[in-house]
Coordinates of C-alpha atoms in Angstrom, one line a residue:
M1 CA 101.4 116.4 131.1
S2 CA 99.1 114.5 128.7
D3 CA 96.2 116.0 126.8
S4 CA 93.9 114.5 129.4
G5 CA 95.7 116.3 132.2
Q6 CA 97.4 113.1 133.4
T7 CA 101.0 113.5 134.5
V8 CA 103.1 111.1 132.5
H9 CA 106.8 110.6 133.2
S10 CA 109.0 108.9 130.6
P11 CA 109.0 105.2 131.5
K12 CA 112.7 105.0 130.3
T13 CA 113.6 107.4 133.1
V14 CA 111.1 106.2 135.7
L15 CA 112.3 102.6 135.6
P16 CA 115.5 102.2 137.5
S17 CA 118.6 101.0 135.7
P18 CA 118.6 97.1 135.5
A19 CA 122.0 97.3 137.2
D20 CA 120.5 98.9 140.3
A21 CA 117.2 97.0 140.6
D22 CA 117.3 94.0 142.9
N23 CA 114.2 92.5 141.3
V24 CA 115.7 92.5 137.8
E25 CA 118.1 90.1 136.2
Y26 CA 119.9 91.8 133.3
N27 CA 120.8 90.0 130.1
P28 CA 120.7 86.4 131.3
S29 CA 122.1 84.0 128.8
L30 CA 119.8 82.1 126.4
E31 CA 120.6 78.9 128.3
T32 CA 119.5 80.6 131.5
L33 CA 116.3 81.9 130.0
R34 CA 115.5 78.4 128.9
E35 CA 116.3 77.0 132.3
Y36 CA 113.8 79.5 133.8
S37 CA 111.2 78.3 131.4
A38 CA 111.7 74.6 132.0
E39 CA 108.4 74.2 133.8
F40 CA 106.6 75.1 130.6
E41 CA 108.8 73.3 128.1
T42 CA 108.1 70.3 126.0
T43 CA 111.3 69.3 124.3
A44 CA 110.7 68.6 120.6
E45 CA 112.2 65.5 118.9
F46 CA 114.9 67.8 117.4
G47 CA 116.1 69.0 120.8
S48 CA 114.5 72.4 120.6
P49 CA 112.2 73.9 123.3
S50 CA 108.5 74.0 122.5
Y51 CA 106.0 76.2 124.5
V52 CA 102.3 76.7 124.4
S53 CA 101.0 80.2 125.3
D54 CA 97.6 81.1 126.7
E55 CA 97.1 83.8 124.1
R56 CA 97.9 82.6 120.5
S57 CA 97.5 85.7 118.4
R58 CA 97.8 89.5 118.8
N59 CA 95.1 91.4 120.5
A60 CA 94.6 94.2 118.0
D61 CA 91.2 95.2 119.5
K62 CA 92.9 95.8 122.8
T63 CA 95.8 97.8 121.5
K64 CA 95.9 101.6 121.5
N65 CA 98.6 104.1 120.6
A66 CA 98.8 107.8 121.5
I67 CA 98.9 109.0 117.9
D68 CA 95.7 107.4 116.5
D69 CA 93.7 106.8 119.7
E70 CA 92.4 109.1 122.4
F71 CA 94.5 108.4 125.5
G72 CA 92.7 109.0 128.7
P73 CA 93.5 108.4 132.4
S74 CA 92.7 104.7 132.1
D75 CA 95.2 104.3 129.3
Y76 CA 98.0 106.0 131.2
A77 CA 96.9 103.9 134.2
H78 CA 97.7 100.8 132.2
V79 CA 101.1 102.1 131.5
E80 CA 101.7 102.9 135.1
E81 CA 100.5 99.5 136.1
A82 CA 103.1 97.8 133.9
L83 CA 105.8 100.1 135.2
D84 CA 104.9 99.3 138.8
R85 CA 105.0 95.6 138.1
A86 CA 108.5 96.1 136.5
R87 CA 109.7 97.9 139.6
Q88 CA 108.3 95.3 142.1
N89 CA 108.0 91.9 140.5
E90 CA 110.8 89.5 139.6
M91 CA 111.7 90.4 136.0
V92 CA 114.3 89.5 133.4
C93 CA 115.6 92.4 131.2
V94 CA 117.1 91.7 127.8
D95 CA 118.8 94.2 125.5
R96 CA 119.1 93.6 121.8
Q97 CA 119.9 95.6 118.7
M98 CA 117.4 96.0 115.9
G99 CA 118.8 96.9 112.5
R100 CA 122.3 97.5 111.2
H101 CA 121.8 100.6 109.0
P102 CA 123.9 103.5 110.4
D103 CA 120.8 105.8 110.4
H104 CA 118.2 103.2 111.3
S105 CA 119.4 100.9 114.1
Y106 CA 118.1 100.9 117.7
R107 CA 118.8 99.6 121.1
C108 CA 115.8 97.7 122.3
R109 CA 115.1 96.7 125.9
L110 CA 112.5 94.1 126.9
Y111 CA 111.3 93.6 130.5
V112 CA 109.3 90.4 131.0
S113 CA 108.1 88.7 134.2
K114 CA 110.6 86.1 135.1
R115 CA 108.0 83.3 135.2
Y116 CA 107.5 84.0 131.4
S117 CA 111.2 84.0 130.5
R118 CA 110.3 81.9 127.4
I119 CA 109.0 85.2 125.8
A120 CA 112.4 86.8 126.4
L121 CA 114.2 83.7 125.1
T122 CA 112.1 83.6 121.9
W123 CA 112.3 87.3 121.3
A124 CA 116.1 87.5 122.0
K125 CA 116.8 85.0 119.2
L126 CA 115.3 87.4 116.6
F127 CA 117.6 90.3 117.2
E128 CA 121.4 90.7 117.5
P129 CA 123.0 91.2 120.9
A130 CA 123.5 94.8 122.0
E131 CA 126.5 96.1 123.9
D132 CA 126.2 94.8 127.4
D133 CA 125.5 98.1 129.2
P134 CA 122.6 98.2 131.8
E135 CA 123.2 102.0 132.2
A136 CA 122.6 102.7 128.5
E137 CA 119.2 104.3 127.7
P138 CA 117.3 102.2 125.2
D139 CA 115.8 103.7 122.1
F140 CA 112.7 101.5 122.5
L141 CA 111.4 99.9 125.7
T142 CA 108.7 97.2 126.2
V143 CA 107.4 96.0 129.5
Q144 CA 105.4 92.7 129.2
V145 CA 103.4 91.5 132.2
P146 CA 101.4 88.4 131.2
E147 CA 100.0 87.7 134.6
N148 CA 97.9 90.8 134.6
E149 CA 94.2 90.0 134.7
E150 CA 93.2 92.5 132.0
I151 CA 94.7 92.5 128.5
A152 CA 95.8 95.9 127.4
V153 CA 98.6 96.9 125.0
R154 CA 99.5 100.6 125.1
I155 CA 102.0 102.5 123.0
L156 CA 103.6 105.8 123.6
P157 CA 105.3 106.4 120.2
D158 CA 107.1 109.6 121.0
E159 CA 108.7 108.0 124.0
G160 CA 109.4 104.7 122.2
V161 CA 107.6 102.8 124.9
T162 CA 105.1 99.9 124.8
T163 CA 103.4 98.2 127.7
V164 CA 101.8 94.8 127.3
L165 CA 99.5 93.6 130.0
G166 CA 97.7 90.3 130.3
T167 CA 99.0 88.4 127.2
D168 CA 101.9 85.9 127.0
Y169 CA 102.0 85.9 123.2
T170 CA 105.6 86.5 121.9
G171 CA 104.3 88.3 118.8
E172 CA 103.2 91.2 121.0
A173 CA 106.8 91.7 122.1
K174 CA 108.2 91.3 118.6
K175 CA 105.8 93.8 117.0
S176 CA 106.1 96.3 119.8
F177 CA 109.6 97.1 118.6
L178 CA 109.0 96.6 114.8
R179 CA 106.0 99.0 115.0
L180 CA 108.3 101.7 116.3
F181 CA 111.0 100.8 113.8
M182 CA 108.5 101.5 111.0
L183 CA 107.3 104.8 112.5
R184 CA 110.8 106.1 112.8
A185 CA 111.4 105.3 109.1
K186 CA 108.4 107.5 108.2
E187 CA 109.7 110.3 110.4
Q188 CA 113.0 110.2 108.5
G189 CA 111.3 110.6 105.1
G190 CA 111.1 106.9 104.3
L191 CA 108.4 104.3 104.9
G192 CA 108.3 101.3 107.2
L193 CA 106.9 98.2 105.3
H194 CA 105.5 94.9 106.4
A195 CA 107.6 93.2 103.8
G196 CA 110.2 90.6 103.0
S197 CA 113.3 91.6 101.1
K198 CA 115.4 89.6 98.6
R199 CA 118.5 90.0 96.4
V200 CA 118.5 88.1 93.1
T201 CA 122.0 87.8 91.5
L202 CA 121.9 87.1 87.7
Q203 CA 124.5 86.4 85.1
T204 CA 124.6 89.1 82.4
E205 CA 125.9 89.1 78.9
G206 CA 128.7 91.5 79.7
D207 CA 132.1 91.9 78.2
E208 CA 133.7 89.5 80.6
A209 CA 132.6 86.0 81.7
G210 CA 131.1 86.0 85.2
D211 CA 129.5 89.5 85.0
T212 CA 126.5 89.7 87.3
E213 CA 123.8 92.1 88.2
D214 CA 121.6 92.3 91.3
V215 CA 117.9 92.8 91.3
G216 CA 116.4 93.9 94.7
Q217 CA 112.9 92.7 95.4
L218 CA 110.3 93.5 98.1
F219 CA 107.2 91.4 99.0
L220 CA 104.3 93.0 100.8
G221 CA 101.7 90.6 102.1
L222 CA 99.8 89.5 105.2
S223 CA 100.9 86.4 107.1
A224 CA 100.1 83.1 105.4
T225 CA 99.7 84.5 101.9
G226 CA 103.1 83.3 100.6
K227 CA 105.3 86.2 101.6
S228 CA 107.8 84.1 103.5
T229 CA 107.8 81.3 101.0
L230 CA 108.5 83.6 98.0
T231 CA 111.0 85.7 99.9
A232 CA 113.0 82.6 100.8
H233 CA 112.6 80.7 97.5
G234 CA 115.7 80.1 95.4
L235 CA 113.7 80.7 92.2
W236 CA 115.2 77.7 90.4
L237 CA 118.0 79.8 89.0
D238 CA 121.0 78.6 87.1
D239 CA 124.0 77.2 89.1
D240 CA 126.0 80.4 88.8
E241 CA 123.1 82.6 89.9
D242 CA 121.6 83.2 93.4
A243 CA 118.5 84.3 95.2
T244 CA 119.2 85.5 98.8
M245 CA 116.6 86.3 101.4
L246 CA 117.6 89.4 103.5
Q247 CA 114.5 90.0 105.6
D248 CA 111.2 88.1 106.2
D249 CA 108.9 90.5 108.0
V250 CA 109.7 94.2 108.4
C251 CA 111.9 96.6 106.4
A252 CA 112.3 100.4 106.0
L253 CA 112.4 101.9 102.5
L254 CA 114.6 104.9 102.8
P255 CA 114.6 108.0 100.5
D256 CA 117.9 106.9 98.8
G257 CA 116.4 103.6 97.8
T258 CA 118.1 101.6 100.5
V259 CA 115.9 99.1 102.3
A260 CA 117.0 98.8 105.9
G261 CA 116.5 95.5 107.7
S262 CA 115.3 95.0 111.2
E263 CA 115.8 91.4 112.4
G264 CA 119.5 90.4 112.2
E265 CA 119.5 87.1 114.1
G266 CA 116.3 85.1 113.5
L267 CA 112.9 84.9 111.8
Y268 CA 109.4 84.3 113.3
V269 CA 107.8 81.9 110.8
K270 CA 104.5 80.1 110.6
T271 CA 104.8 76.3 110.8
I272 CA 101.3 75.1 109.9
G273 CA 101.6 72.7 106.9
L274 CA 105.4 72.9 106.8
D275 CA 106.5 70.2 104.4
A276 CA 110.1 69.0 103.9
D277 CA 109.6 68.3 100.2
E278 CA 108.0 71.6 99.3
Q279 CA 110.0 73.8 101.7
P280 CA 113.3 71.9 102.4
A281 CA 115.3 74.9 103.5
M282 CA 112.7 76.3 105.9
H283 CA 111.9 72.8 107.2
A284 CA 115.6 72.2 108.0
A285 CA 115.8 75.5 109.9
V286 CA 112.6 74.8 111.9
T287 CA 113.8 71.3 112.8
D288 CA 117.2 72.4 114.0
D289 CA 117.8 72.4 117.7
S290 CA 118.5 76.1 117.7
A291 CA 114.8 76.9 116.9
V292 CA 112.1 77.7 119.4
L293 CA 108.6 76.3 118.7
E294 CA 105.5 78.2 119.9
N295 CA 102.0 76.7 119.8
V296 CA 103.0 73.8 117.6
D297 CA 101.5 70.4 118.3
V298 CA 104.3 68.5 120.1
A299 CA 103.5 65.3 121.9
E300 CA 104.9 64.4 125.3
D301 CA 107.5 62.2 123.6
G302 CA 108.6 65.1 121.4
T303 CA 106.9 64.1 118.2
V304 CA 106.1 67.2 116.1
D305 CA 103.1 67.4 113.8
F306 CA 103.3 70.5 111.6
D307 CA 99.9 69.6 109.9
S308 CA 98.0 69.8 113.2
D309 CA 96.1 72.9 114.4
Y310 CA 95.5 71.3 117.8
H311 CA 96.7 74.5 119.6
T312 CA 96.1 76.9 116.7
S313 CA 96.7 77.3 113.0
N314 CA 99.0 80.2 114.0
G315 CA 101.8 77.9 115.2
R316 CA 105.2 79.6 115.0
A317 CA 108.9 79.0 115.2
V318 CA 111.8 81.3 115.7
I319 CA 114.6 80.1 113.5
Q320 CA 118.2 81.3 113.2
R321 CA 119.2 83.0 110.0
D322 CA 122.4 81.0 109.8
K323 CA 120.3 77.7 109.7
L324 CA 118.3 78.9 106.7
A325 CA 120.2 78.1 103.5
S326 CA 118.5 80.9 101.5
A327 CA 119.3 83.7 104.1
G328 CA 122.2 86.0 103.5
E329 CA 124.6 87.5 105.9
D330 CA 123.4 91.0 105.0
I331 CA 120.0 92.3 106.2
D332 CA 120.0 95.6 104.2
L333 CA 119.2 95.8 100.5
P334 CA 121.4 98.4 98.8
E335 CA 118.7 99.2 96.2
V336 CA 115.2 98.1 95.5
D337 CA 114.1 97.4 91.9
Q338 CA 110.8 95.6 92.2
V339 CA 107.9 95.6 94.6
F340 CA 105.3 92.9 94.7
F341 CA 101.9 93.2 96.4
I342 CA 100.7 89.7 97.3
T343 CA 97.0 89.2 97.1
R344 CA 94.5 86.3 97.2
N345 CA 91.8 88.2 95.3
P346 CA 90.2 85.6 93.0
T347 CA 89.4 88.1 90.3
M348 CA 93.1 89.2 89.9
P349 CA 95.5 87.8 87.2
P350 CA 98.6 85.9 88.3
V351 CA 100.6 89.2 87.9
A352 CA 99.9 92.7 86.7
K353 CA 102.4 95.5 86.1
L354 CA 101.4 98.8 87.9
S355 CA 102.0 102.5 87.3
P356 CA 103.1 104.4 90.4
E357 CA 99.5 105.6 91.0
E358 CA 98.1 102.0 90.5
A359 CA 100.8 100.8 92.9
A360 CA 99.7 103.3 95.5
V361 CA 96.1 102.0 95.0
S362 CA 97.4 98.4 95.6
F363 CA 99.2 99.7 98.7
M364 CA 96.0 101.4 100.0
L365 CA 93.8 98.4 99.2
G366 CA 96.0 95.8 100.8
E367 CA 93.6 93.1 99.6
S368 CA 94.2 89.7 101.1
I369 CA 92.6 87.1 103.4
Q370 CA 92.4 87.2 107.2
T371 CA 94.7 84.8 108.9
S372 CA 95.0 83.2 112.3
A373 CA 97.9 85.6 113.1
G374 CA 95.4 88.5 113.1
D375 CA 91.9 87.4 114.1
P376 CA 91.5 83.6 114.2
S377 CA 87.7 83.9 114.3
K378 CA 87.7 85.4 110.9
A379 CA 90.5 83.4 109.2
G380 CA 89.8 82.9 105.5
E381 CA 87.6 85.9 105.1
S382 CA 88.5 88.7 102.6
I383 CA 90.2 91.6 104.2
R384 CA 91.8 95.0 103.3
V385 CA 94.7 96.3 105.3
V386 CA 96.6 99.4 104.1
G387 CA 100.1 98.3 103.0
T388 CA 99.1 94.8 104.2
N389 CA 100.5 96.3 107.4
P390 CA 98.3 96.2 110.5
F391 CA 101.0 98.2 112.5
I392 CA 100.8 101.6 110.8
M393 CA 100.7 104.6 113.2
G394 CA 99.5 107.9 111.8
S395 CA 97.6 108.9 108.7
K396 CA 97.1 106.0 106.3
G397 CA 96.3 108.3 103.4
E398 CA 99.6 110.1 103.9
E399 CA 101.2 106.7 104.0
G400 CA 99.9 105.9 100.5
N401 CA 101.0 109.3 99.2
R402 CA 104.5 108.7 100.7
F403 CA 104.7 105.3 99.0
R404 CA 103.8 106.7 95.6
D405 CA 106.3 109.5 95.9
L406 CA 109.1 107.2 96.9
I407 CA 108.7 104.6 94.2
E408 CA 108.2 107.3 91.5
D409 CA 111.3 109.1 92.6
L410 CA 113.3 105.9 92.7
G411 CA 111.9 104.4 89.5
V412 CA 110.8 101.2 91.2
E413 CA 108.8 98.6 89.2
C414 CA 105.6 97.5 91.0
Y415 CA 103.4 94.5 90.5
V416 CA 100.4 92.8 92.1
L417 CA 100.9 89.1 92.4
N418 CA 98.0 86.7 93.0
T419 CA 99.1 83.6 95.0
G420 CA 95.7 82.2 95.4
H421 CA 93.3 81.3 92.6
I422 CA 91.5 82.9 89.6
G423 CA 87.9 81.7 89.8
G424 CA 88.4 78.0 90.4
K425 CA 91.9 77.8 88.9
D426 CA 94.8 77.5 91.4
I427 CA 97.9 79.5 91.0
G428 CA 100.6 77.4 92.6
V429 CA 104.1 78.1 93.9
T430 CA 105.5 76.8 90.6
E431 CA 103.7 79.5 88.6
S432 CA 104.5 82.3 91.1
V433 CA 108.2 81.4 91.2
T434 CA 108.4 81.2 87.4
I435 CA 106.9 84.7 87.2
L436 CA 109.3 86.1 89.7
R437 CA 112.3 84.6 88.1
E438 CA 111.4 85.9 84.6
L439 CA 110.5 89.3 86.0
A440 CA 114.0 89.5 87.5
R441 CA 115.5 88.5 84.2
G442 CA 113.3 91.0 82.3
T443 CA 112.0 88.4 79.9
V444 CA 108.3 88.9 80.4
E445 CA 106.3 90.6 77.6
W446 CA 103.3 92.7 78.4
T447 CA 99.9 93.6 77.0
R448 CA 96.7 95.4 78.1
D449 CA 94.0 93.1 79.4
D450 CA 90.6 94.2 78.2
A451 CA 88.9 92.3 81.0
T452 CA 90.6 94.0 83.9
G453 CA 92.1 97.1 82.3
L454 CA 95.5 96.1 83.8
T455 CA 98.9 95.5 82.1
V456 CA 99.4 91.7 82.2
P457 CA 101.9 89.3 80.6
S458 CA 101.4 88.2 77.0
D459 CA 104.3 85.8 77.4
V460 CA 106.2 84.3 80.4
P461 CA 109.0 81.9 79.5
G462 CA 108.4 78.5 81.2
M463 CA 104.6 78.7 81.6
D464 CA 101.4 79.0 79.6
I465 CA 100.2 82.3 80.9
D466 CA 97.1 82.2 78.7
E467 CA 95.6 79.5 80.9
F468 CA 95.2 82.1 83.7
A469 CA 93.1 84.7 81.8
V470 CA 90.6 86.3 84.1
A471 CA 87.9 86.3 81.4
D472 CA 88.2 82.6 80.9
N473 CA 88.2 81.6 84.6
V474 CA 85.9 84.0 86.5
D475 CA 82.2 83.5 86.1
D476 CA 80.3 86.7 85.0
Y477 CA 83.7 88.5 85.3
E478 CA 82.4 91.8 84.0
R479 CA 79.9 92.1 86.8
A480 CA 82.4 90.8 89.4
L481 CA 85.0 93.3 88.3
A482 CA 82.5 96.2 88.2
D483 CA 81.3 95.4 91.7
L484 CA 84.9 95.1 92.9
R485 CA 85.8 98.5 91.4
T486 CA 82.9 100.1 93.2
E487 CA 84.0 98.6 96.5
R488 CA 87.5 99.8 96.0
E489 CA 86.4 103.3 95.2
V490 CA 84.3 103.4 98.4
H491 CA 87.2 102.1 100.3
L492 CA 89.7 104.7 99.0
D493 CA 87.2 107.5 99.8
T494 CA 87.6 106.7 103.5
F495 CA 91.1 108.1 103.4
E496 CA 90.8 111.9 103.4
E497 CA 94.5 112.7 103.0
L498 CA 94.9 110.4 100.0
S499 CA 95.8 112.3 96.8
E500 CA 93.2 112.5 94.1
D501 CA 95.5 111.1 91.4
I502 CA 95.8 107.9 93.4
R503 CA 92.0 107.7 93.8
D504 CA 91.6 108.2 90.1
A505 CA 93.9 105.3 89.3
V506 CA 91.7 102.7 91.0
Y507 CA 91.4 99.5 88.8

C-alpha cells in the first residue's frame, strides 16, 4: 500500500516471466533487434545502423521518483499503464549485466515495445550479456512504451523499477538503470558519481628498470564539457607509459576507495563536432560498423556529417569498448587518487587544488553550462547541478557530506578544472591535457592566488601558466568574484542538511 492509499504490487512479480508470456520475445540477438528496426534504419557509410528518434533528449520535467516527489494515484496509474502494455502488447525483453564488482553488479531487464526494438539494440550494446535465464528475477527493471500519448517517467527506487511512457529516446532507458546503480552505491555507504574513470600508469625511479605506479583519476562533469574527451585522452605520455579509460559516464565510489564501473560493453558518446584529427581514437570507434548512431545527420546515401545539428546538437553513438583504443579491459578502478570537477565558469583558473571542504563545495556547486543532453532550449546557459549529476535521488546536502567524508577518509586529491575560458582567453585541450599529465606525475608547484583565494599552480612543466591568471584576463575581476561568491553562498544555503564546515569553505 502506498502513502496515498493506492495498492501497488511489485512490477517484477506482477509481470509474467518472459518465458511464459506469448507477447514477449526474450533476449533476441542483436542481429534480430536490428532486423526488427529495419523500417527506421538509415545505414551509415560505415555499415552501422542510424536512427532518428522523436524525442531527442531526456524529459527531466516529466520524471518523478518515489523518494523526492509526492507519488499520488496518477503516478501509480502511469506505472500500471506501462505494466498493462507490457502484458498485452508485442514486446522484446532483454537482460544485461551492469557492473562487475562482486558487491556492486546487477541483472537489468528492459522491456520495450517491439516496434521500437532499436532502443533495445542500442541499450544492449552498452552492457554485458547476463546469464540467459528468463525465470531469474532482475535487480532492476525498466518498461519503455514509446507509443503512449503522454510522456511520463516514473521511478520506484525501493523496487528497482522504472516505467517510461511516451518517449523513444534511448537515454531514458540507459539512465533508468544507472540512476538506480548510483542509489544502491549510496545505500552501501559509498556514492554514485556521474563521472569518467581513468588509470594512468607512469614510470618511476625505482630500484629496478620498468618500475611503474598507477594513478587513478575521476572526472565529474556534465555532458559536452570535456569529460569524455579528457577521460579517453592518452595524455601524450612517454612510450613506456599508458593512460587507460575505464568508464565514461557513471561510477560508484565505494568506502574502500574502489571505483566500481557500470557499463562493461559500450559507451554512449556525443558526436557533434567529432573530428578525426583531434579525436582519432573516438572517431575510429564511432565510424566502426559495430556502432549505433542516434540522431546524427546521415544522408540517404549513408554520408555522415558530424558537424551538422540538423536533427539535434545532442547526436549520439553507442560505441564498443574494444573498438576504442584508449579503453581498457577492466571497468573497475582499484584505487582513486585524484578527482577533477570540470567547469566552464569563466572566472575560474585552469586548475585549482582543493581542500576536502572546498572539494565538497565544488561538488555541491556543480557549476557548468547547460547542454542539449539536458534541456536543448537552454543550451549554453550557466547551470548548477549538484555533483554535475542530474540523477541524484535523496538528500543532496547529505550527498555533499558523504562526498567530503569519503575523500577525506581516503586521502584523495581534488581539483577544479576549467575547460572553457578565462575572461576571453580560451583554455584548450592542449592546456588541460598538459595539466592532467603533470598532476599525475606530481610535478606541479603551487601557490595561493590573491585574486581568487584558491591554491593555483605557480609552475606547470610544458606550459606558461602565468598567461592564464584570473586577475589578468577577467575584467573587473574583484567585483565579478565577489558577486560569484555571494551567489554561491545563497545556493549552498538551499541545502539544509549540508554541514556548516562545507558552507564556510565557499570560495
